[in-house]
Coordinates of C-alpha atoms in Angstrom, one line a residue:
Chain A
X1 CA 19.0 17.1 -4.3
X2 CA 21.4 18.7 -1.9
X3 CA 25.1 18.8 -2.1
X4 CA 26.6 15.5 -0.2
X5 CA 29.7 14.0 1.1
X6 CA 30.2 10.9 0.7
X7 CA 32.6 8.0 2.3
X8 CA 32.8 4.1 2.0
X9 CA 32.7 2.1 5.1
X10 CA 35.1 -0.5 5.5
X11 CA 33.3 -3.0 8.1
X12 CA 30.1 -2.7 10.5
X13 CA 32.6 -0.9 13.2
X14 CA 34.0 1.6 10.6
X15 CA 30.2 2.2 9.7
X16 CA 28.8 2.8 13.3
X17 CA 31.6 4.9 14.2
X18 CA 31.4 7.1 10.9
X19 CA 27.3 7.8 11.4
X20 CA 27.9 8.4 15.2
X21 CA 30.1 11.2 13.8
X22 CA 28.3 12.9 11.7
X23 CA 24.2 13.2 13.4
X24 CA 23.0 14.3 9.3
X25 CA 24.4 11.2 7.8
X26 CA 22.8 8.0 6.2
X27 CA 23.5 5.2 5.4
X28 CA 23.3 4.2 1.6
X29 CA 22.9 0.5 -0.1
X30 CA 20.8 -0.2 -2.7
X31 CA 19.9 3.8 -3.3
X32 CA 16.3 2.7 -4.9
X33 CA 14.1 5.3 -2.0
X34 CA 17.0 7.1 -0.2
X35 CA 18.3 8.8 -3.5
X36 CA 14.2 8.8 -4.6
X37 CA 13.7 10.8 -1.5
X38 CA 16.8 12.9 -1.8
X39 CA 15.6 14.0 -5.2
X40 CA 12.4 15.6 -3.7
X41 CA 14.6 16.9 -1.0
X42 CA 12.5 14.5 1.6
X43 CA 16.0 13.2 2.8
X44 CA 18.9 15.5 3.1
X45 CA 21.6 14.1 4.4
X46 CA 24.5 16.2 5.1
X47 CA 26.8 13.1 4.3
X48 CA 26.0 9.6 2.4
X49 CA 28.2 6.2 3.7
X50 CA 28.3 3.4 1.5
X51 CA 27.9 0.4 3.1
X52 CA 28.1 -1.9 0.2
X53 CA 30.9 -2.6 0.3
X54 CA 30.4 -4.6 3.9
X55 CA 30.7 -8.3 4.3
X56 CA 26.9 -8.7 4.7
X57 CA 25.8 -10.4 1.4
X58 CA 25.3 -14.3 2.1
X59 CA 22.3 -16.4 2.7
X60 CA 23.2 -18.8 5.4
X61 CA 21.8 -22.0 7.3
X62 CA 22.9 -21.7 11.2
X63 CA 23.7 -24.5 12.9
X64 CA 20.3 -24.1 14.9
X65 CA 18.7 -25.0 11.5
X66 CA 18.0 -21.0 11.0
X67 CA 18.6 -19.2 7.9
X68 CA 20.6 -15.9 8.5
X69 CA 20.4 -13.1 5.4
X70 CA 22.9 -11.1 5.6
X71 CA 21.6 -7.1 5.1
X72 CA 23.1 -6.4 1.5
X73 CA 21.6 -9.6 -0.1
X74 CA 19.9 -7.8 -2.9
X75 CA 15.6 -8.9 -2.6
X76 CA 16.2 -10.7 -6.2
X77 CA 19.2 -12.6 -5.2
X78 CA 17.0 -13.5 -1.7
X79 CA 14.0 -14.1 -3.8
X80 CA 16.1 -16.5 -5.9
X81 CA 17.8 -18.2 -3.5
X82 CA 17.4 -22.0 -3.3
X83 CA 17.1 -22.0 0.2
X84 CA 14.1 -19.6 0.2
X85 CA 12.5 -20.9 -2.6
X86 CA 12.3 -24.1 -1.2
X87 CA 11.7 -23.4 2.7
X88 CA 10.0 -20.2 2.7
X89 CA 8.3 -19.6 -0.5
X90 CA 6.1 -17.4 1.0
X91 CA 9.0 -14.8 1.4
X92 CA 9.6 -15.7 -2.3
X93 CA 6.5 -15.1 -3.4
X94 CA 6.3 -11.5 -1.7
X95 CA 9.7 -10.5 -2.7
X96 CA 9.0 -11.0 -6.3
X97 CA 5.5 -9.4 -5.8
X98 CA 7.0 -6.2 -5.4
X99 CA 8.7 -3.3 -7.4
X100 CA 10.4 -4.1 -10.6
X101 CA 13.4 -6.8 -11.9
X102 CA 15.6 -4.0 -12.0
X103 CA 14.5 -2.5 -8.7
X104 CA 15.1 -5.4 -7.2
X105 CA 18.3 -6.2 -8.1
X106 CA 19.5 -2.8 -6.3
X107 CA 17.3 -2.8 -3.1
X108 CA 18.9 -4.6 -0.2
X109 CA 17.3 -6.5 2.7
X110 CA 17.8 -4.1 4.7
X111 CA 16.6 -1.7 2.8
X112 CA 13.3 -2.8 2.3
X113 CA 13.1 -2.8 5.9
X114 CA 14.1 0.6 6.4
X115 CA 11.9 2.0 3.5
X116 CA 9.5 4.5 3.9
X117 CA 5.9 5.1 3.3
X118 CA 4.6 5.6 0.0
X119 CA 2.2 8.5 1.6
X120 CA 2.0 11.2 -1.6
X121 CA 1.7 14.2 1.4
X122 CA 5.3 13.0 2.9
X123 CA 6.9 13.1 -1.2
X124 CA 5.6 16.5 -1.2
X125 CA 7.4 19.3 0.7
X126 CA 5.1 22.1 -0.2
X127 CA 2.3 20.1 2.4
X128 CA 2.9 19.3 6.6
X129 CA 3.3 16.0 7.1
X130 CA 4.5 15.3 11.0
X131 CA 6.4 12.2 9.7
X132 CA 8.3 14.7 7.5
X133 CA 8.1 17.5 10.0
X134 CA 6.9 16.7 13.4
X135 CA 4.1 18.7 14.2
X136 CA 3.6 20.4 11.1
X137 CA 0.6 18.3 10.9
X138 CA -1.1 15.8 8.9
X139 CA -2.6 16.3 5.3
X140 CA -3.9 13.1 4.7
X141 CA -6.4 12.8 7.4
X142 CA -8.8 15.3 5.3
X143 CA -6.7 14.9 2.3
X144 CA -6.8 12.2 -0.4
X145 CA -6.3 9.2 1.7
X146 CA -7.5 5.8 -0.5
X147 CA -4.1 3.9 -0.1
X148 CA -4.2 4.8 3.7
X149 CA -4.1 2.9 6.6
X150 CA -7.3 1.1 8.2
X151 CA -5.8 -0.2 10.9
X152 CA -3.4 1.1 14.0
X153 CA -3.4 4.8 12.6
X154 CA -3.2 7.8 14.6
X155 CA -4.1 11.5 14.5
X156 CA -0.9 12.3 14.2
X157 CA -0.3 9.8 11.0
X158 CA -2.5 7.0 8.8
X159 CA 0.7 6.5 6.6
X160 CA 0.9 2.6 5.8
X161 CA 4.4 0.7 5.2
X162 CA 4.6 -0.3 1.6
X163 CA 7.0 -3.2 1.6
X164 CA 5.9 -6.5 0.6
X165 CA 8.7 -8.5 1.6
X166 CA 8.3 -7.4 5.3
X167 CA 4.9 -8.8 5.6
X168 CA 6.1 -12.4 4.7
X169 CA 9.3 -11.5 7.5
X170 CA 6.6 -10.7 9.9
X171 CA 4.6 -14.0 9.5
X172 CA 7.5 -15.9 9.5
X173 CA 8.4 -14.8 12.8
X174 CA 11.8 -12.8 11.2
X175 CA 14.4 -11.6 13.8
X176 CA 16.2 -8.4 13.2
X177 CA 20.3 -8.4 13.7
X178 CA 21.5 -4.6 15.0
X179 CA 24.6 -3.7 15.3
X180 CA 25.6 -0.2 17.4
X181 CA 27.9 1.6 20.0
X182 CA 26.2 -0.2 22.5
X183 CA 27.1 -3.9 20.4
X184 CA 24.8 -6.3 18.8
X185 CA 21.4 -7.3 19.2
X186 CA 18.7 -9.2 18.0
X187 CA 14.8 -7.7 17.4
X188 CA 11.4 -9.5 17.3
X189 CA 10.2 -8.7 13.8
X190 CA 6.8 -7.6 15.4
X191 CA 8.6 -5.0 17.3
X192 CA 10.9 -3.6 14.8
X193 CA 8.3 -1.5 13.0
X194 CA 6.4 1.2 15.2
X195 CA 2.9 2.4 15.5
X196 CA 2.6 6.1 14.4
X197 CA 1.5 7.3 17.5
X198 CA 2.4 10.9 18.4
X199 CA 5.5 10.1 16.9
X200 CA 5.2 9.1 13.2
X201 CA 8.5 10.3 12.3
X202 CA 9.8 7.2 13.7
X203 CA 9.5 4.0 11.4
X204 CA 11.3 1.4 13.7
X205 CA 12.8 0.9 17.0
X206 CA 16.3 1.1 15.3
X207 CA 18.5 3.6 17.8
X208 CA 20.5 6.2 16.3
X209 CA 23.6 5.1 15.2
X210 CA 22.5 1.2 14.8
X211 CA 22.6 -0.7 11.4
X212 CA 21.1 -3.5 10.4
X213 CA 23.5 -6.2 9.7
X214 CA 21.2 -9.1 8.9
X215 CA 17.8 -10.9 9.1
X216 CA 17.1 -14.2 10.8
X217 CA 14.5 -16.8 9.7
X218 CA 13.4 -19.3 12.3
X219 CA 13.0 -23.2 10.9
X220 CA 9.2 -23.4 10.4
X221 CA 8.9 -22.5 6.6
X222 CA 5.2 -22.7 5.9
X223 CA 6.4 -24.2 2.6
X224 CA 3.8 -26.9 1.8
X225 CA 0.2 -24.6 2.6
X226 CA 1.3 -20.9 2.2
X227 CA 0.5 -17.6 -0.3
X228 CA 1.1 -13.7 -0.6
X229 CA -1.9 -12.4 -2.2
X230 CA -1.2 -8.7 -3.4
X231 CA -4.1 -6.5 -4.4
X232 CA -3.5 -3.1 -6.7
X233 CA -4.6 -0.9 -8.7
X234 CA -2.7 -2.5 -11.7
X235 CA -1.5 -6.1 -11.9
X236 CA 2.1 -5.3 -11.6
X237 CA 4.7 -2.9 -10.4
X238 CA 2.2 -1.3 -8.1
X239 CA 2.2 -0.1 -4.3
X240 CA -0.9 -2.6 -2.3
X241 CA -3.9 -1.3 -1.5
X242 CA -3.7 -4.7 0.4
X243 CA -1.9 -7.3 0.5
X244 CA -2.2 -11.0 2.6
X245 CA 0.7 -13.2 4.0
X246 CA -1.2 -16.4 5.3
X247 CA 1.3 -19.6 6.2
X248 CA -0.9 -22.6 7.6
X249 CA 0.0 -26.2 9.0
X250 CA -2.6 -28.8 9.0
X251 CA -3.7 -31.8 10.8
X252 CA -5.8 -33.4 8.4
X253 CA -8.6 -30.4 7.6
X254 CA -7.6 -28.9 11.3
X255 CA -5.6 -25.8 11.7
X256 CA -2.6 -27.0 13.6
X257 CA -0.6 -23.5 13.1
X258 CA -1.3 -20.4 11.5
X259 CA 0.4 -17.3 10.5
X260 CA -1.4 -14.0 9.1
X261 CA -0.3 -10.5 8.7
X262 CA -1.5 -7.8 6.2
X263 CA 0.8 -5.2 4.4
X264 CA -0.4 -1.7 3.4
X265 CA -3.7 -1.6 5.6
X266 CA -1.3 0.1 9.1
X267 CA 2.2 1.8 9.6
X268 CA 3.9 -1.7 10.3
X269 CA 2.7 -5.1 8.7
X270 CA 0.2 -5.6 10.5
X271 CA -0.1 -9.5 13.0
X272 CA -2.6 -10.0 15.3
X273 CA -1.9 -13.2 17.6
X274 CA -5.0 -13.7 18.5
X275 CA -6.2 -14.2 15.3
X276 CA -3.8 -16.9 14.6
X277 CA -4.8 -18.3 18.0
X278 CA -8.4 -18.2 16.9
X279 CA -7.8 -20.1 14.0
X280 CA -5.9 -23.0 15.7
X281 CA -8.1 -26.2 16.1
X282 CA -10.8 -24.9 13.7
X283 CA -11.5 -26.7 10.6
X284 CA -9.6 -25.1 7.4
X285 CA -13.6 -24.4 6.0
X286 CA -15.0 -20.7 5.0
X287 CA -16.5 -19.9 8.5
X288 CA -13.6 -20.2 10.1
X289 CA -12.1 -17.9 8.0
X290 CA -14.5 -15.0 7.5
X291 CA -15.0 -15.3 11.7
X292 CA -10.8 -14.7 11.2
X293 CA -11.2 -12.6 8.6
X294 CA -14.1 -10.2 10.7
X295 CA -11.7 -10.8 14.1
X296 CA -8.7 -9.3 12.2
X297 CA -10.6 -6.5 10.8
X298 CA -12.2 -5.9 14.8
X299 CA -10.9 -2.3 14.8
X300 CA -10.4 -1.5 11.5
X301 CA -11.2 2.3 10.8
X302 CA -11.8 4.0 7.5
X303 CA -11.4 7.9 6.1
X304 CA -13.0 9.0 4.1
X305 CA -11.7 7.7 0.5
X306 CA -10.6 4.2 1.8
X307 CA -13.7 2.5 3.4
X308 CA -13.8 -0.3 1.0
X309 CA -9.7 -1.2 1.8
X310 CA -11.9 -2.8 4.8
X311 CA -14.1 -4.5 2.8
X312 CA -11.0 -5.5 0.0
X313 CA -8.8 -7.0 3.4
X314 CA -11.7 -9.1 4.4
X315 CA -12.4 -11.0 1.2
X316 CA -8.4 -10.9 0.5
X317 CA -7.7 -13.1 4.2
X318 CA -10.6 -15.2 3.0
X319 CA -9.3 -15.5 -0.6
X320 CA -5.7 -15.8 0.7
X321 CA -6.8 -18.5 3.8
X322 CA -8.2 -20.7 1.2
X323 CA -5.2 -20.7 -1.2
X324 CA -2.8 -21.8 1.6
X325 CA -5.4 -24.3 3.1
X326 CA -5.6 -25.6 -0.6
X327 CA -2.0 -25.3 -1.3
X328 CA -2.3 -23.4 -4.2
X329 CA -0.2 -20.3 -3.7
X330 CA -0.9 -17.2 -5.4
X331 CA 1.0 -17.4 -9.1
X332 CA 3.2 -13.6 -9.1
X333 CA 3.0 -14.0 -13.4
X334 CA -0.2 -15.4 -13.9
X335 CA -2.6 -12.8 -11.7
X336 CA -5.6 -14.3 -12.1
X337 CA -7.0 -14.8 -8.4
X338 CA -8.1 -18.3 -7.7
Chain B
X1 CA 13.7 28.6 3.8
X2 CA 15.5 25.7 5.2
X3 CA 15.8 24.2 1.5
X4 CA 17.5 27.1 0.0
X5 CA 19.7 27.6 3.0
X6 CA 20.9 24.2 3.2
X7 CA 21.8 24.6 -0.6
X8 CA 24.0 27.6 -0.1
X9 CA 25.7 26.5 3.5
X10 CA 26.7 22.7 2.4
X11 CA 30.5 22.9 1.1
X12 CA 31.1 21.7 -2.0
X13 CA 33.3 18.2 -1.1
X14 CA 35.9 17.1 -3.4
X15 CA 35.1 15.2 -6.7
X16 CA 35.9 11.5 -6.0
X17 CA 38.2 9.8 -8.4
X18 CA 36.8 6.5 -9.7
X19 CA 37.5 3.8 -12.2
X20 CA 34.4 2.7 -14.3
X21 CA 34.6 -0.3 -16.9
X22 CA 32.0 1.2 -19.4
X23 CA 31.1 -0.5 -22.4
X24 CA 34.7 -2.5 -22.9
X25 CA 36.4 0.4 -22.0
X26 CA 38.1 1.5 -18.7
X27 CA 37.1 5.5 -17.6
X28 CA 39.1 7.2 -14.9
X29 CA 37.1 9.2 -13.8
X30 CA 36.5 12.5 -10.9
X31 CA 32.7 12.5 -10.0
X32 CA 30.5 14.7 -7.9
X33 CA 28.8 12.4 -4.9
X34 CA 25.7 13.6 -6.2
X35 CA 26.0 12.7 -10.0
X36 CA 23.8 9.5 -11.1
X37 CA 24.9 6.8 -13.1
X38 CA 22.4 8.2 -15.6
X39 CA 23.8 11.9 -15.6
X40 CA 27.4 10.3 -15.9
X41 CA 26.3 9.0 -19.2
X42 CA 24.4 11.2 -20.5
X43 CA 25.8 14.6 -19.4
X44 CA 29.4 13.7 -19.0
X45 CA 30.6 10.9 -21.3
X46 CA 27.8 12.0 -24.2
X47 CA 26.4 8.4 -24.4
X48 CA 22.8 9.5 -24.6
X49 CA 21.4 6.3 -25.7
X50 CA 20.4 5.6 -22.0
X51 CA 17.4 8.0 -21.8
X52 CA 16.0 9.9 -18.6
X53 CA 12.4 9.4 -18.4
X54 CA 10.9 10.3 -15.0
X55 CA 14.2 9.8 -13.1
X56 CA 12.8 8.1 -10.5
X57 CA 13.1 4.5 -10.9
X58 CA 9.4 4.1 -12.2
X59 CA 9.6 4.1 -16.0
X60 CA 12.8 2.2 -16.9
X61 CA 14.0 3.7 -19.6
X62 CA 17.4 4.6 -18.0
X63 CA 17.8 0.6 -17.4
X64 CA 21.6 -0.4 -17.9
X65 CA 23.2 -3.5 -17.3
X66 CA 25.5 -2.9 -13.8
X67 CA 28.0 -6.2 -13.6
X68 CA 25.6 -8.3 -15.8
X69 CA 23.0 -7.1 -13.7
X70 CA 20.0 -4.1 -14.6
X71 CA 19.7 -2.2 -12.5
X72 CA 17.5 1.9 -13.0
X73 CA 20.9 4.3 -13.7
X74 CA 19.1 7.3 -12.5
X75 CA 18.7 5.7 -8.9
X76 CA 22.2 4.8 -8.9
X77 CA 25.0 7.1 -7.9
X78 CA 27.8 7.2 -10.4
X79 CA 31.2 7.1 -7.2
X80 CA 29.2 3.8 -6.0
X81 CA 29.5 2.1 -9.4
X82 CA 33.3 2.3 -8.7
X83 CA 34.9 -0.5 -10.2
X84 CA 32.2 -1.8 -11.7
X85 CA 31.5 -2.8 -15.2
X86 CA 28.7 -1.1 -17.1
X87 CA 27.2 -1.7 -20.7
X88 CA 24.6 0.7 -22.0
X89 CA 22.8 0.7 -25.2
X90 CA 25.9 1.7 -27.2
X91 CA 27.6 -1.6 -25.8
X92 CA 25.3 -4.0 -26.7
X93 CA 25.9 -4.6 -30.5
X94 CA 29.3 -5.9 -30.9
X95 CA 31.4 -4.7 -33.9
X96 CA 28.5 -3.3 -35.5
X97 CA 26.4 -6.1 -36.1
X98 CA 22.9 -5.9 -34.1
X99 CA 22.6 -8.2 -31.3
X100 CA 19.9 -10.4 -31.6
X101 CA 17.4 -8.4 -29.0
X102 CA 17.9 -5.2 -31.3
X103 CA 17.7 -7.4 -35.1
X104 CA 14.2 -8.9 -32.9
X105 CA 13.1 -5.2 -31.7
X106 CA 13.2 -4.7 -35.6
X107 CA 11.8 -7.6 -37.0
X108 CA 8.8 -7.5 -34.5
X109 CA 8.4 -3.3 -34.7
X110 CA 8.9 -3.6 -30.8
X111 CA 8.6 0.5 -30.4
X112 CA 7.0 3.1 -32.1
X113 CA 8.3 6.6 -30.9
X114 CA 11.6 4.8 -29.6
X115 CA 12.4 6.8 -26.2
X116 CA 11.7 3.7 -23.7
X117 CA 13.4 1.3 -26.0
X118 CA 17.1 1.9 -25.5
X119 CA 15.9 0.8 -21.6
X120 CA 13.4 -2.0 -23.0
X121 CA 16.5 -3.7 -24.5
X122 CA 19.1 -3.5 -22.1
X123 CA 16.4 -4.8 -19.6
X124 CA 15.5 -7.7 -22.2
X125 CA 19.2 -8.4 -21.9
X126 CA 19.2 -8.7 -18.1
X127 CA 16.1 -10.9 -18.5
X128 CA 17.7 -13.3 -20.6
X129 CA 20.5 -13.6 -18.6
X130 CA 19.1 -13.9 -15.2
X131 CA 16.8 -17.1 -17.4
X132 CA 13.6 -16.8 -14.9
X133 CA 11.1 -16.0 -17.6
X134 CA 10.2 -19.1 -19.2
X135 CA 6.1 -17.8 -20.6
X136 CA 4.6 -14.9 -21.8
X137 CA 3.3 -14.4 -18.5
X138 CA 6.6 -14.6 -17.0
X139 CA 8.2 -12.5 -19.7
X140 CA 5.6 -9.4 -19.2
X141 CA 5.8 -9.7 -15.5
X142 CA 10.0 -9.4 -15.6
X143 CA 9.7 -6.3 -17.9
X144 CA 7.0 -4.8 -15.7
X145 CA 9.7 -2.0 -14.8
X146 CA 10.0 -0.9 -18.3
X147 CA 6.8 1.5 -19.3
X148 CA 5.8 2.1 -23.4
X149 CA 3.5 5.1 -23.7
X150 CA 3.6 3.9 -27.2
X151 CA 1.7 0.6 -25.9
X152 CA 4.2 -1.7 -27.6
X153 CA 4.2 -4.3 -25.7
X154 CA 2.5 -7.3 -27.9
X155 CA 5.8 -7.1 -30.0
X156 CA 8.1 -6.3 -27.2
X157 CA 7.3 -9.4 -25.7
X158 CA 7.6 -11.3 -29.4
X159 CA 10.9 -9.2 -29.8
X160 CA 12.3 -11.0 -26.6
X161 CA 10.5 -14.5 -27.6
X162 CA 12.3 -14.3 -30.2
X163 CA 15.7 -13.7 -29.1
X164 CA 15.5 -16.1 -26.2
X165 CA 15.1 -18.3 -29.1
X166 CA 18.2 -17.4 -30.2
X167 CA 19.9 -17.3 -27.1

């Protein structure tokens, strides 16, 4: 780790202004992958501002019927919180899929948006990895790539985002509050995560100098047919090779809504509306989801140590389909898969 | 290359003055930026019960309890803990008599080379107090962050059965 300055802001103004002044710095909340990353000189920021301090730790209903998280709730608090538990236990579920007790009490929610990928070439400086070091080049592609993406990748990049909490935000239809010179704004969770493209070292649409003040839930919980299946390599405390956010509202056996994204299979959780359209009006039976299952998976590309993440995602959106359509949400103690 | 330059070009800034409630105690204290939770401890204040394991919030054993709360010490930067309250191993027996999670870890042989259980303790404590963990299930899924080369867990998990008991 480098030497760092380091300053406390003292509101979302102070902050903006202090990172506009200083192009090297970063913000810091919970710590748990910036001071990771900084130990592995990945991140060297000339200058670390502490935002904890910031009024942006409550859990609130709008008057709109909305639930507003502010960005320093930490994910165990979120995960916790009565309002979640009850009205979207799907983002429950995920958030206490993920990491450790202890990791979760630091992390923030904004955070674990802004986290970065879990790609072994990008944690290690001695390889070129363009999301490191544009155009140094990317040593996954022939490198070992088993926890890679399978979907939405690029030749410049097939690094996935690890988070598990973002995939529920992302089939909840999550907005994104961003603060910045230029004032606030809001973000479509579907847009706030990039692509790779030729441009990997770019995780989000976030401008320089913006900061993420708080996350916006819309009404429509999922909370009666809903689950977050995680599948890894051990049962807990483990990145996903895939995991499945499915939220469904039925009319009788009849798909009347439906939500789906994937996490660790692309560079962004990955939602494809015209799955969820597909699914509308169909009977909740197995055909209809292997066909959404086999739609999702259209374009699905493997290299050459991660074929069978394909294979995993289609039986996990099947597995997972059926668990919300049953209402029995995947149990984050108990693993077993039912 | 870059690295090495960066390391000699970057001033040195100033030690920040803090005031950490550690173990009962009050510390005023001048820290670098750049000096974890865990190095603060260890290297500084000598309480090397909190151990450094692989120092990047994966095995646990650094675990301390952060306003109540645990939290990994080695992810944590000392100047952020600022007015916080922190108990480590060293504060969790009070006036000499074992707390009820260490008296368990003994009467179960929750550890057998010792190194993770400082962390495996202090985490037990958070568990307890956050009151989630109602099964075994539960219990072994909340202490996932805390690794045992030794493979202790069977009587870790009767260790904390037991002093949830208690508690």
């Amino acid at each position: 780790m480098i030497n760092f300055d380091y300053a406390r802001a003292t509101d979302v103004a102070d902050a903006v202004r202090r990172i506009a002044a200083d192009p090297k710095a970063k913000f810091i909340a919970g710590g748990t992958n910036l001071i990771d990353l900084m130990k592995g000189d990945v991140e060297r920021p000339s200058r670390l501002i502490d935002i904890t301090r910031l009024p942006l730790k409550t859990v609130e209903e709008t008057t709109e019927g909305r639930i507003r998280i502010g960005a320093l709730v930490p994910n165990s608090d979120l995960a916790y919180h009565p309002l979640i538990e009850q009205r979207y236990p799907m983002l429950a579920s995920a958030i206490l899929a993920g990491a450790s007790a202890q990791l979760r009490n630091m992390a923030s929610t904004g955070g674990n948006l802004l986290q970065r990928t879990r790609c072994c070439y990008f944690y290690d400086i001695a390889t070129p990895c363009n999301k490191r070091e544009p155009g140094s080049g990317c040593s996954a592609i022939a490198g070992i790539n088993r926890m890679h993406a399978i979907l939405g990748a690029s030749e410049a990049c097939i690094a996935t985002h690890p988070s598990d909490m973002n995939v529920a935000l992302a089939a909840l239809e999550a907005k994104v509050l961003v603060s910045g010179p230029a004032g606030e704004r809001a973000i479509a969770f579907s847009d706030f995560h990039r692509l790779p493209g030729d441009t990997p070292d770019r995780d989000t649409n976030l401008e320089p100098n913006e900061i993420v003040t708080a996350v916006e839930l819309p009404p429509r919980g999922f909370a009666t047919n809903y689950t977050y299946l995680k599948i890894r390599d051990r049962l807990s405390y483990a990145f996903a090779l895939v995991s499945i956010a499915v939220g469904l509202e039925l009319e009788g056996s009849t798909i009347s809504e439906a939500r789906l994204a994937l996490g660790s299979v692309a560079h962004k959780p990955w939602r494809d509306k015209a799955v969820e359209s597909a699914l509308r009006g169909q009977v909740a039976d197995q055909d209809t989801f292997a066909l959404a299952a086999d739609l999702m998976l259209r374009d699905a590309r493997a290299h050459e140590h991660n074929a069978f993440k394909i294979e995993l995602a289609r039986r996990g959106i099947v597995r997972a389909l059926t668990q919300a359509a049953r209402g029995t949400p995947q149990s984050q103690s108990d693993k077993r898969v039912a | 290359m870059a690295r090495e330059t960066a390391r000699s070009t970057i001033p040195t800034p100033g030690r920040i003055p803090v005031t950490i409630t550690i173990n009962g105690a009050p510390a005023q204290l001048r820290i670098a930026p750049w000096t974890t939770l865990l190095d603060l401890l260890r290297d500084h204040l000598d309480l090397t019960g909190t151990k450094k394991g692989c120092d990047h919030g994966q095995c646990g054993a650094c675990t301390v309890l952060v306003d109540g709360r645990r939290i990994n010490s080695c992810l944590t930067l000392a100047v952020m803990t600022d007015g916080a309250t922190v108990t480590t191993i060293e504060g969790i027996a009070a006036d000499g008599t074992l707390q009820a999670l260490q008296q368990a870890f003994i009467d179960h042989d929750a550890f057998q080379c010792g190194y993770c259980t400082p962390g495996q303790i202090c985490s037990a404590a958070g568990l307890i107090a956050e009151g989630k963990a109602k099964s075994v299930d539960e219990i072994r899924e909340l202490m996932s962050g805390n690794i045992c080369r030794c493979g202790a867990y069977p009587n870790i998990v009767a260790a904390i059965q037991q002093a949830m008991g208690r508690s």
